[in-house]
PDB file of C-alpha atoms in Angstrom:
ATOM      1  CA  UNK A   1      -6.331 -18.353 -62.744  1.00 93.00           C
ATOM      2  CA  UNK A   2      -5.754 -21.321 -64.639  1.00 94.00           C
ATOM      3  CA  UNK A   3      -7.680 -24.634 -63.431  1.00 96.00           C
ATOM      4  CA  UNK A   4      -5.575 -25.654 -60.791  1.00 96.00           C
ATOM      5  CA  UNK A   5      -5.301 -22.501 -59.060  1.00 97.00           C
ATOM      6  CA  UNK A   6      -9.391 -22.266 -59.839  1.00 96.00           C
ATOM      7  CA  UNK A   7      -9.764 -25.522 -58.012  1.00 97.00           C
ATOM      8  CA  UNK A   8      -7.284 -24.864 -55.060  1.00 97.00           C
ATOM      9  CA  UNK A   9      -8.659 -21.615 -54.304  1.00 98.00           C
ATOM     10  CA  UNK A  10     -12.234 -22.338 -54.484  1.00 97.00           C
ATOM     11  CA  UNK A  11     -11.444 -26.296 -52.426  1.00 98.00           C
ATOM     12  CA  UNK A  12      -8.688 -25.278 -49.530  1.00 98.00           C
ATOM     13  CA  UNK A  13      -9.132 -21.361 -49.790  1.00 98.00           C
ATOM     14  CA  UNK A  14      -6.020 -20.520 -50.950  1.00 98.00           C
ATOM     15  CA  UNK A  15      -3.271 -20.878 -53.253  1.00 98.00           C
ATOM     16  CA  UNK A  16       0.746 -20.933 -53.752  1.00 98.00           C
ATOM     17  CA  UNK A  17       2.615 -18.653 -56.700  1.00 98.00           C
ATOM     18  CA  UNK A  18       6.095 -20.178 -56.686  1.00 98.00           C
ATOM     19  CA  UNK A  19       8.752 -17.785 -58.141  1.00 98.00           C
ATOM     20  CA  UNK A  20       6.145 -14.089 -57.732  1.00 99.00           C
ATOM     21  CA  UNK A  21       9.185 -12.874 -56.751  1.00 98.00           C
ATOM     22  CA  UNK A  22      12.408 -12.540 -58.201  1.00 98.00           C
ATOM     23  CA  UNK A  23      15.843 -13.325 -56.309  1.00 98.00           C
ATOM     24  CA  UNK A  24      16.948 -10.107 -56.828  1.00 98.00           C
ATOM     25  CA  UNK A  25      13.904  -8.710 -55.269  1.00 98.00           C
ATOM     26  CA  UNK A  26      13.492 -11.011 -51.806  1.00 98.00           C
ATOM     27  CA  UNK A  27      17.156  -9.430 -51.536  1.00 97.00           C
ATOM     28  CA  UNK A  28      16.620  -6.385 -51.389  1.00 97.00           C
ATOM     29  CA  UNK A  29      13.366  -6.602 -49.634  1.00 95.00           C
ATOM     30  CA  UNK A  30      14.891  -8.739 -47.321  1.00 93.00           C
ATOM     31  CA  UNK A  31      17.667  -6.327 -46.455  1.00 94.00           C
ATOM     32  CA  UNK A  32      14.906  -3.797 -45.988  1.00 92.00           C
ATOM     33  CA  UNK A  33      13.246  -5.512 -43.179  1.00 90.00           C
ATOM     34  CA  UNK A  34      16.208  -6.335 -41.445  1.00 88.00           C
ATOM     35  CA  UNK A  35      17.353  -2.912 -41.565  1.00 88.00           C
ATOM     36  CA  UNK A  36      13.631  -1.819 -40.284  1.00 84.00           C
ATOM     37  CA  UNK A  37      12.357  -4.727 -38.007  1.00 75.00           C
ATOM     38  CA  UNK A  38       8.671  -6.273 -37.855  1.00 68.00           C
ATOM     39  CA  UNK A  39       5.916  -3.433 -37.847  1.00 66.00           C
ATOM     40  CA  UNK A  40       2.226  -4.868 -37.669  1.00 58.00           C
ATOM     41  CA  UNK A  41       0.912  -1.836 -39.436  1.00 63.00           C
ATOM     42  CA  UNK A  42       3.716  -0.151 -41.069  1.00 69.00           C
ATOM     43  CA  UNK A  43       3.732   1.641 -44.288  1.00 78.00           C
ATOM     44  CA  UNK A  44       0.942   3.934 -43.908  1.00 75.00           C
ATOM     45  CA  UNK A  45       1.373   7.761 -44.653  1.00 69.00           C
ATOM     46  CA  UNK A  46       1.392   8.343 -41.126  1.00 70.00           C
ATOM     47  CA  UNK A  47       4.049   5.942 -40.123  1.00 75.00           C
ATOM     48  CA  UNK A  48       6.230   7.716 -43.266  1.00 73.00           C
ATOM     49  CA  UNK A  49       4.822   6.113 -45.756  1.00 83.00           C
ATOM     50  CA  UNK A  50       6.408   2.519 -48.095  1.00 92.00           C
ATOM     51  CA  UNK A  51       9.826   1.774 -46.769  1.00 92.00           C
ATOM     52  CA  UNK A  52      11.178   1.450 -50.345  1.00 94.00           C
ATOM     53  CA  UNK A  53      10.637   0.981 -53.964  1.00 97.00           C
ATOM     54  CA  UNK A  54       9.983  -2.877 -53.448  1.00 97.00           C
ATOM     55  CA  UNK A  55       7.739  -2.246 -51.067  1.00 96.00           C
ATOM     56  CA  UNK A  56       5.058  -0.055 -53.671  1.00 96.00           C
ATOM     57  CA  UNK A  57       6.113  -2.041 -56.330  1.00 98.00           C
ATOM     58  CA  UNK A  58       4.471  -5.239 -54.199  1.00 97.00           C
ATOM     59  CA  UNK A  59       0.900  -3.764 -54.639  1.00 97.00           C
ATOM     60  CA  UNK A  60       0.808  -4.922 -58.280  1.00 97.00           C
ATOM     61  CA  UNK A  61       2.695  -8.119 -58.834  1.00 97.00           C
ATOM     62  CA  UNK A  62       2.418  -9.451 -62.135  1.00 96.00           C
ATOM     63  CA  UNK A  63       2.261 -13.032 -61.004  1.00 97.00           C
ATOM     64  CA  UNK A  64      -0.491 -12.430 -58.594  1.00 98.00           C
ATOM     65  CA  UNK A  65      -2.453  -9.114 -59.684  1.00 97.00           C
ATOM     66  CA  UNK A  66      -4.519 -11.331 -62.341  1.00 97.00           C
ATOM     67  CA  UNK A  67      -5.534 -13.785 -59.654  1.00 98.00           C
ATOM     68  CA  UNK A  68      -6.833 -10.887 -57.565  1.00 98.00           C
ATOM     69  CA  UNK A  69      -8.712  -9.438 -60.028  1.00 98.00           C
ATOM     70  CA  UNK A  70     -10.755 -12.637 -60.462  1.00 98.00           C
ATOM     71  CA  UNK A  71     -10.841 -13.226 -56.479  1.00 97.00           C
ATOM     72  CA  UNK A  72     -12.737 -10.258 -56.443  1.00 98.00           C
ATOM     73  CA  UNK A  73     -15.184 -10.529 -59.442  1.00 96.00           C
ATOM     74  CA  UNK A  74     -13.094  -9.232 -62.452  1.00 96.00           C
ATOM     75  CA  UNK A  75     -12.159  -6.268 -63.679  1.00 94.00           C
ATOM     76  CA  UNK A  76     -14.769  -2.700 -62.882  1.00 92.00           C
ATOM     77  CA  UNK A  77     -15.658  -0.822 -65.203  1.00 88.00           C
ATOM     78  CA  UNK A  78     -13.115   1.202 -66.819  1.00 90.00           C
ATOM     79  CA  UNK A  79     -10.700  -1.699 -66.193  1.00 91.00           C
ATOM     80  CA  UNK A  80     -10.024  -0.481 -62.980  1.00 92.00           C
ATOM     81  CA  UNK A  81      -9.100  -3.120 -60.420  1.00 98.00           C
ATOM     82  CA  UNK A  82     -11.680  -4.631 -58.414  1.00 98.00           C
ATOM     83  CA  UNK A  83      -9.662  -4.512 -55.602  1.00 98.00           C
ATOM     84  CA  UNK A  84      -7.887  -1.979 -53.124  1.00 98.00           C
ATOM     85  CA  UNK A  85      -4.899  -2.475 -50.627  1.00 96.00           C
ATOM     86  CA  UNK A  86      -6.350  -2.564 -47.184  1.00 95.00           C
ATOM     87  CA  UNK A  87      -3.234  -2.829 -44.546  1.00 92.00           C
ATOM     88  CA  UNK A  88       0.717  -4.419 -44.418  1.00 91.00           C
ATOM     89  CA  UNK A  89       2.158  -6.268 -42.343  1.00 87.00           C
ATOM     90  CA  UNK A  90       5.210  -7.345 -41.891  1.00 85.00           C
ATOM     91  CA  UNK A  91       6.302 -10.393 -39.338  1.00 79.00           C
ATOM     92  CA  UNK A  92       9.569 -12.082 -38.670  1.00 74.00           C
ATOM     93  CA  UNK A  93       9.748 -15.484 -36.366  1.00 64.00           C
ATOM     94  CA  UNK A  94      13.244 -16.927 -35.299  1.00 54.00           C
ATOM     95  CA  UNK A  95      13.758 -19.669 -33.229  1.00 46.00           C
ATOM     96  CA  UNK A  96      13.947 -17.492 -29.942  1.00 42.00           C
ATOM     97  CA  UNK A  97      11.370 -15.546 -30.634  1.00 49.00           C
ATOM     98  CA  UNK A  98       8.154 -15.255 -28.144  1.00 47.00           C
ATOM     99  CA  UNK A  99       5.881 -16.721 -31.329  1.00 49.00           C
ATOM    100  CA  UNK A 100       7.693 -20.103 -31.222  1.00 55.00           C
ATOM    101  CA  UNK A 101       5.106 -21.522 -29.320  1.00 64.00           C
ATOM    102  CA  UNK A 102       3.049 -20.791 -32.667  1.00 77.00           C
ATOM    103  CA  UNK A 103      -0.202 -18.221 -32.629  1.00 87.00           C
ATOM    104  CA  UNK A 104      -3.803 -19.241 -32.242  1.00 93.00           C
ATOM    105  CA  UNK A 105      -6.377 -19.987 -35.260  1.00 96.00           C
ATOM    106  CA  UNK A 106      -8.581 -17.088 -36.853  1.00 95.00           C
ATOM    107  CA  UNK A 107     -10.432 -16.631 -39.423  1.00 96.00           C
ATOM    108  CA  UNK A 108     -13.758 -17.480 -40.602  1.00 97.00           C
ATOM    109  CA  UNK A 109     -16.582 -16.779 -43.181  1.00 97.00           C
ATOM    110  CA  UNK A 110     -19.051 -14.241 -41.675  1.00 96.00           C
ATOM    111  CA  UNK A 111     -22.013 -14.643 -43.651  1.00 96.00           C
ATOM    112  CA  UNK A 112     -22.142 -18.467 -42.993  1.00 97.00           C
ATOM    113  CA  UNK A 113     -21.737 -17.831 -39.056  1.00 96.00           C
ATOM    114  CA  UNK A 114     -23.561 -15.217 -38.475  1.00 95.00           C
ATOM    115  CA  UNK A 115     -26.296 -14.200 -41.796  1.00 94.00           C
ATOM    116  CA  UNK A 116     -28.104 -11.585 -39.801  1.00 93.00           C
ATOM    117  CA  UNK A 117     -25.222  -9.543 -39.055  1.00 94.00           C
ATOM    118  CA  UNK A 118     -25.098  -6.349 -41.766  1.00 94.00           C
ATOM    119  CA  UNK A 119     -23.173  -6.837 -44.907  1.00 92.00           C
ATOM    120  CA  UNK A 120     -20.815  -3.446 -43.991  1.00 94.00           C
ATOM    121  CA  UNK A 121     -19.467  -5.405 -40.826  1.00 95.00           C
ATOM    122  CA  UNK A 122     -18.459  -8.935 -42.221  1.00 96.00           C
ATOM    123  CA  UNK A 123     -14.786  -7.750 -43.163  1.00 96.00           C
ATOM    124  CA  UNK A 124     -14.033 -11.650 -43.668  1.00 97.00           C
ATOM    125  CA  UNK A 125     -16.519 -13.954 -46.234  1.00 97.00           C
ATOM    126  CA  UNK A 126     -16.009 -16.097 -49.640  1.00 97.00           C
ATOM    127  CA  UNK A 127     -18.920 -16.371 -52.277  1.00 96.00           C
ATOM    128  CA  UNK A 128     -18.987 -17.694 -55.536  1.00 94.00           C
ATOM    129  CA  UNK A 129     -21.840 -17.408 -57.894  1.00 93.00           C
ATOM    130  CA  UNK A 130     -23.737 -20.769 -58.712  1.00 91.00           C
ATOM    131  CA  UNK A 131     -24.575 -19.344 -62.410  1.00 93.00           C
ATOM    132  CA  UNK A 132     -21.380 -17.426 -63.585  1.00 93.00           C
ATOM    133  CA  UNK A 133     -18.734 -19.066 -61.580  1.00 91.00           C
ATOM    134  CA  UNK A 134     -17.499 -15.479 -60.395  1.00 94.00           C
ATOM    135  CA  UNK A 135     -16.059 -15.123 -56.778  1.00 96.00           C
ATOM    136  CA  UNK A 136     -16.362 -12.306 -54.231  1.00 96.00           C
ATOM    137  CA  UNK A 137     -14.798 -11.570 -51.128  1.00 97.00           C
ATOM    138  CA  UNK A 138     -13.942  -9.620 -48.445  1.00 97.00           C
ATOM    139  CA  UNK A 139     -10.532  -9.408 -46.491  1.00 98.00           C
ATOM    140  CA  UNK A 140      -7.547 -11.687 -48.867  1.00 98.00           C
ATOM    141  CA  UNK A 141      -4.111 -11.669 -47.785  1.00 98.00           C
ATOM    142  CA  UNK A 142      -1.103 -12.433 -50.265  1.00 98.00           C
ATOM    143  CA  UNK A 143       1.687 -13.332 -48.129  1.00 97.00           C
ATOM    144  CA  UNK A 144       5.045 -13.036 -49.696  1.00 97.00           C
ATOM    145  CA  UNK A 145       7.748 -15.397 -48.544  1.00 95.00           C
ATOM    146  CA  UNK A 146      11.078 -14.068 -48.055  1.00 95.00           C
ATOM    147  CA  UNK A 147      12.739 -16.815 -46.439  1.00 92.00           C
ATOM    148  CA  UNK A 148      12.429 -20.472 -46.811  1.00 92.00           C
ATOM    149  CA  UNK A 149       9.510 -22.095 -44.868  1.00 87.00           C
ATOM    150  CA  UNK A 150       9.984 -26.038 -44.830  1.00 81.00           C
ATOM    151  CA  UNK A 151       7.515 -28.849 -44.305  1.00 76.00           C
ATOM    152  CA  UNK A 152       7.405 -29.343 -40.439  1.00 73.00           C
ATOM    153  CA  UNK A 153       9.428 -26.102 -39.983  1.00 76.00           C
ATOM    154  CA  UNK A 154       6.640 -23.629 -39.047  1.00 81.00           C
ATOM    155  CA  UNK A 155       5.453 -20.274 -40.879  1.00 87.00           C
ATOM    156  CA  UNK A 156       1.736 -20.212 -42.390  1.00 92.00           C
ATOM    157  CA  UNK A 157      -0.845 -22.860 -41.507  1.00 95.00           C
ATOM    158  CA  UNK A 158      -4.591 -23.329 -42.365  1.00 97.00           C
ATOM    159  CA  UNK A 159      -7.431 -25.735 -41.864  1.00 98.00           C
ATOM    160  CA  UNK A 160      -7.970 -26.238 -45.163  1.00 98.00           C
ATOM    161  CA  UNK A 161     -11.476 -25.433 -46.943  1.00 98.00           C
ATOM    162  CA  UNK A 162     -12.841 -23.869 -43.655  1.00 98.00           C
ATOM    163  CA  UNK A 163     -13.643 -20.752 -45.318  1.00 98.00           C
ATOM    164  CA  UNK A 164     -17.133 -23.003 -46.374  1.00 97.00           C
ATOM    165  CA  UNK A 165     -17.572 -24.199 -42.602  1.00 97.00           C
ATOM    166  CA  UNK A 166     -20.760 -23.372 -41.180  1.00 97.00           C
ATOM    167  CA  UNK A 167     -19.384 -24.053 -37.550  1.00 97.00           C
ATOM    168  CA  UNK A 168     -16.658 -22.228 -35.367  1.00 97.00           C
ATOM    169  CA  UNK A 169     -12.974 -23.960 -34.953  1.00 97.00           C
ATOM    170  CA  UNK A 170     -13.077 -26.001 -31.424  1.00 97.00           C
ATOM    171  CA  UNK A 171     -11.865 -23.857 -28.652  1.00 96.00           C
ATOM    172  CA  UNK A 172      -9.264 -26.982 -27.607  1.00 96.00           C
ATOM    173  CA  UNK A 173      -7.965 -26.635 -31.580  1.00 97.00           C
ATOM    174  CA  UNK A 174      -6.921 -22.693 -31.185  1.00 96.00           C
ATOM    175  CA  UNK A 175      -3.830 -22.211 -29.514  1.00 94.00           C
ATOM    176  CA  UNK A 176      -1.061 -23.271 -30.656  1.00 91.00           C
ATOM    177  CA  UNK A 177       1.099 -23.294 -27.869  1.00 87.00           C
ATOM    178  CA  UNK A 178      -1.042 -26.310 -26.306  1.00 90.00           C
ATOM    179  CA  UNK A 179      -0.127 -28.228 -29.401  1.00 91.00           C
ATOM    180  CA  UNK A 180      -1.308 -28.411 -32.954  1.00 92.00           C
ATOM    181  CA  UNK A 181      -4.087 -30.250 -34.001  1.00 96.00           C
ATOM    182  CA  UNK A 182      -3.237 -33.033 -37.324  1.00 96.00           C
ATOM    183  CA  UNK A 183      -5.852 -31.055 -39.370  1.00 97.00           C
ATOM    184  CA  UNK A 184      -3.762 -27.956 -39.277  1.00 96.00           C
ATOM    185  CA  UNK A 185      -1.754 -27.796 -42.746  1.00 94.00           C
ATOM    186  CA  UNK A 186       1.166 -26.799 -43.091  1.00 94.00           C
ATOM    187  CA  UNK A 187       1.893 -24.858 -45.961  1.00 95.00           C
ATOM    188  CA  UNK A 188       5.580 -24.630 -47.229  1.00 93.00           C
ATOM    189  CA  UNK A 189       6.845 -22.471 -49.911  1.00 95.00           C
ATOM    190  CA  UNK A 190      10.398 -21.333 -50.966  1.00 96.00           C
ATOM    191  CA  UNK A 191      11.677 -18.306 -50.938  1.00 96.00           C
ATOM    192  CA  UNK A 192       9.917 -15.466 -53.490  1.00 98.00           C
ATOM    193  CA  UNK A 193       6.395 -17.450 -53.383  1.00 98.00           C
ATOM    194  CA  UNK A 194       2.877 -15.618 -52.602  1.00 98.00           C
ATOM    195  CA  UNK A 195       0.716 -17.464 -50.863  1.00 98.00           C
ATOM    196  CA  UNK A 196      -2.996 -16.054 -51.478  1.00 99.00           C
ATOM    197  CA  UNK A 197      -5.391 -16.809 -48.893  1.00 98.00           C
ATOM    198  CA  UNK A 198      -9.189 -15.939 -47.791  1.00 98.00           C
ATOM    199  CA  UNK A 199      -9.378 -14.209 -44.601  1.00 98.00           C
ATOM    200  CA  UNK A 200     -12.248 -16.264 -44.402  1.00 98.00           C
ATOM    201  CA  UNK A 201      -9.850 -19.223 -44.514  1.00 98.00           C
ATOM    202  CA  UNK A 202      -8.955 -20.281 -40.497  1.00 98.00           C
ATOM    203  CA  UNK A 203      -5.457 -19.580 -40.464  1.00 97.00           C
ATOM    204  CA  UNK A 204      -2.007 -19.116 -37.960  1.00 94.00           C
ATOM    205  CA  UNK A 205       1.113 -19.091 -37.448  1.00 90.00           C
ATOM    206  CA  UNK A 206       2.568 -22.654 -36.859  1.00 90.00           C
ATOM    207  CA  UNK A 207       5.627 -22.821 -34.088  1.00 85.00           C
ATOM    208  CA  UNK A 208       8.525 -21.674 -36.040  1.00 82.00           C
ATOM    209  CA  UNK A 209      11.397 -24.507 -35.565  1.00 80.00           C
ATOM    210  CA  UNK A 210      13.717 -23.906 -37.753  1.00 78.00           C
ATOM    211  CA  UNK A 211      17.111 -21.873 -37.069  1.00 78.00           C
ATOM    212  CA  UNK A 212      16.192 -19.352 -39.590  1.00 79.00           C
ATOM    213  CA  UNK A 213      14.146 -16.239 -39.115  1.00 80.00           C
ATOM    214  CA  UNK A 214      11.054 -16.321 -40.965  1.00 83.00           C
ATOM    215  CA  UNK A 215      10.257 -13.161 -42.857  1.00 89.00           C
ATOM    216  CA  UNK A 216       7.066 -12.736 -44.290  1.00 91.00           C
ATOM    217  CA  UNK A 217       5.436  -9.939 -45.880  1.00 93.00           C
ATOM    218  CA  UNK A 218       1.232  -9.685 -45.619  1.00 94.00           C
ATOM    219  CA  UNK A 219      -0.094  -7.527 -48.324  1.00 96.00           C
ATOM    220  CA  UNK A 220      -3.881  -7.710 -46.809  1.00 96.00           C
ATOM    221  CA  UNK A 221      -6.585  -6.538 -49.731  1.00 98.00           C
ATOM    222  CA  UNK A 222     -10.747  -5.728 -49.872  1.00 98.00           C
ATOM    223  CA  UNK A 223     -12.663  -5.479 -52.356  1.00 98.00           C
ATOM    224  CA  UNK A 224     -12.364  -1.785 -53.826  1.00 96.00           C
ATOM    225  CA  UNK A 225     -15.979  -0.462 -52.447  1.00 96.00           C
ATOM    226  CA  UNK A 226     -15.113  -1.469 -49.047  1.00 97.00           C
ATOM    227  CA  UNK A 227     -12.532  -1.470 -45.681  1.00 97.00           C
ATOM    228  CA  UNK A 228     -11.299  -3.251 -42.729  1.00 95.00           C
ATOM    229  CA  UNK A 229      -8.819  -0.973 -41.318  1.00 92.00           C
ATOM    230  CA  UNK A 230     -10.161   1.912 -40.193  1.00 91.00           C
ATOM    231  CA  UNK A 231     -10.522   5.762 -41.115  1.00 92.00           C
ATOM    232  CA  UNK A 232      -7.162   6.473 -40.370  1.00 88.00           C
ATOM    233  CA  UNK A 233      -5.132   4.181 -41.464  1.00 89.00           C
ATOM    234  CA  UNK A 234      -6.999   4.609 -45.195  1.00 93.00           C
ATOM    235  CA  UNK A 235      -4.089   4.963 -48.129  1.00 94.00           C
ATOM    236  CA  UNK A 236      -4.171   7.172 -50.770  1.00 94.00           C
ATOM    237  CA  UNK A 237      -3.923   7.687 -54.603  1.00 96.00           C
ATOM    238  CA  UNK A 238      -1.489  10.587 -53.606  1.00 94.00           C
ATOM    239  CA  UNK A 239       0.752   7.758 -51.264  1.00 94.00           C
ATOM    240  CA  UNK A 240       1.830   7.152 -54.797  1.00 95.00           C
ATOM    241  CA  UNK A 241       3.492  10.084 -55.755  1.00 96.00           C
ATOM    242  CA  UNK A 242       7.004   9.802 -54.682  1.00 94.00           C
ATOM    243  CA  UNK A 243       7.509   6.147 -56.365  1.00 96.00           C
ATOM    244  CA  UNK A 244       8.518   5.069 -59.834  1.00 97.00           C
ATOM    245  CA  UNK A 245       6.079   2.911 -62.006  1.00 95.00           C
ATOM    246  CA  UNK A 246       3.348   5.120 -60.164  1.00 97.00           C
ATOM    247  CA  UNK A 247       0.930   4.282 -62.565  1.00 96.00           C
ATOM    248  CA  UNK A 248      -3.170   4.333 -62.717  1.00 96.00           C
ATOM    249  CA  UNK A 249      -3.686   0.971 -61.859  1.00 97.00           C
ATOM    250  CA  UNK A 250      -1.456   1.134 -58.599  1.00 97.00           C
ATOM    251  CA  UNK A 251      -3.176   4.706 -57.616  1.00 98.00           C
ATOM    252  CA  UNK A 252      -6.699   3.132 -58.125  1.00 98.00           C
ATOM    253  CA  UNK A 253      -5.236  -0.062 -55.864  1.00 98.00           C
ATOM    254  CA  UNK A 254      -4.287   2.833 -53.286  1.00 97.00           C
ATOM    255  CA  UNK A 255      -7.298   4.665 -53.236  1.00 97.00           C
ATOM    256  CA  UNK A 256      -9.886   4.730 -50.246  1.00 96.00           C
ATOM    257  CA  UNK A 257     -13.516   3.503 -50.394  1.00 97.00           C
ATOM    258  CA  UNK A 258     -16.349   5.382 -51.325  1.00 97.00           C
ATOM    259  CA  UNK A 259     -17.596   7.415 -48.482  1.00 97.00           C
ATOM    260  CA  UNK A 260     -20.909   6.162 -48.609  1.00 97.00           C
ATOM    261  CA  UNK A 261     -20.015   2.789 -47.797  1.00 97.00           C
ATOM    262  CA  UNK A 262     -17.562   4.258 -45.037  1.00 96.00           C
ATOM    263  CA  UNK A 263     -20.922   6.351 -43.563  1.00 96.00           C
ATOM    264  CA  UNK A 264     -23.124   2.925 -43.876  1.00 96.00           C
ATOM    265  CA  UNK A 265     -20.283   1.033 -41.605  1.00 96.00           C
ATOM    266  CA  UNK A 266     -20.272   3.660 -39.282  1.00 95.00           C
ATOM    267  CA  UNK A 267     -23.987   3.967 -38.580  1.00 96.00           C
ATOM    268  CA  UNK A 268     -24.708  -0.182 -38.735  1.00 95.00           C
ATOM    269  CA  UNK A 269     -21.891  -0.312 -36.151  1.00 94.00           C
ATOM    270  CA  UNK A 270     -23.244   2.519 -34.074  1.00 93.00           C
ATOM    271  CA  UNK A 271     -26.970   0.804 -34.059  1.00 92.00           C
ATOM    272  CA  UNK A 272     -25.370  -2.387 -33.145  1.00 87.00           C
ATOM    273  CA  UNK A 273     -23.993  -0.911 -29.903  1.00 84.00           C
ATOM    274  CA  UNK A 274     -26.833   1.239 -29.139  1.00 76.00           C
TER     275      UNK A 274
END
């Protein structure tokens, strides 16, 4: 990251990447989802696996794989990524759509609200080290842009830097559809631009007003030794195999976490609702 992305990151919890995305590709990706239509958790093996070639080739973008790697620490060893693709989503908003009214806020940083709780079941934090200036986290979302979002026009909005708060959003700030609060940003971005973001950031969808259809694709990423989605909907190296440009660094990006730390989440869970 160079020192403005360092600083907007690390301030607001997040960041824009105008231009991650070719023309050519929010085209054809484009044409993809129209042809398929919004699926919260598509693309998994079990749902037939990545709808097309744009769709793997997403997991390592160029303009954004280099910020991820420093999101979460810098490269492990072997120079294997230090993250892995968790779950995709894919959303579209138009202006008669049931989401007009806009979502309701989420997000938050775990280990500031609620320190006892076991590290294996805060999915969503931000750290960075005091001494080194290295970050970790948990849950981070790239959202890719297919389809202009304008200021005032809806799409992604934030609360900007509340992925430090030590205190929960106000209930009367959380739904949308009761009106949105002036600290809500808006964040608009052309067509082809990532937006990275901190699950721990408080987030939503803003009331989409515009006579467009938003299209927005959520590539949603952990760190590689650990998981928010569960068991089942786990990728694999092997998810790989029938793509070009298949290459190590996109199998280690598909690859599960370790079974130990999939055991620990299991029993600290368990114990919690014994």
């Amino acid at each position: 990251m160079d020192e403005e992305q360092l600083f907007a990151f690390d301030t607001w919890g997040f960041l824009t990447v105008e231009d991650a995305l070719t023309p050519e590709q929010v085209a054809d990706l484009k044409a993809t989802v129209d042809e398929k239509g919004p699926d919260l958790h598509s693309q998994h093996a079990d749902r037939g696996g990545f709808w097309s070639q744009g769709f793997f080739d997403l997991l390592d973008v160029p303009a954004v794989s280099g910020i991820l790697d420093q999101i979460y620490g810098g490269l492990r060893a072997g120079g294997l990524p230090p993250f892995r693709i968790d779950h995709i989503n894919v959303h579209t908003h138009g202006t008669f759509n049931k989401d007009l009214a806009g979502g309701t806020i989420h997000g938050s940083n775990g280990r500031l609200l609620d320190p006892s709780r076991p590290h294996e079941l805060i999915t969503h934090y931000y750290e960075r080290d005091a001494d080194d200036g290295t970050f970790a986290n948990g849950l981070v979302t790239v959202a890719f842009e297919l389809e202009d979002t304008v200021c005032n026009g809806g799409g992604f909005g934030c609360l900007a830097g509340s992925h430090k708060g030590h205190y929960r959003v106000p209930e009367a700030w959380v739904d949308l559809s009761k009106g949105v609060h002036p600290m809500v940003t808006n964040v608009p971005a052309r067509a082809g631009t990532a937006i990275i973001f901190t699950e721990a950031l408080c987030h939503v969808t803003l009331p989409w007003t515009v006579p467009s259809t938003r299209t927005t694709l959520f590539y949603k990423y952990m760190d590689r030794e650990e998981h928010y989605s569960g068991v089942d909907n786990f990728f694999s190296s092997a998810d790989a195999d029938p793509w070009q440009n298949a290459d190590e660094r996109k199998r280690a990006i598909l690859a599960p976490p370790p079974q130990s730390f999939v055991d620990r989440k299991k029993r600290e869970a368990e114990a919690r609702e014994a």
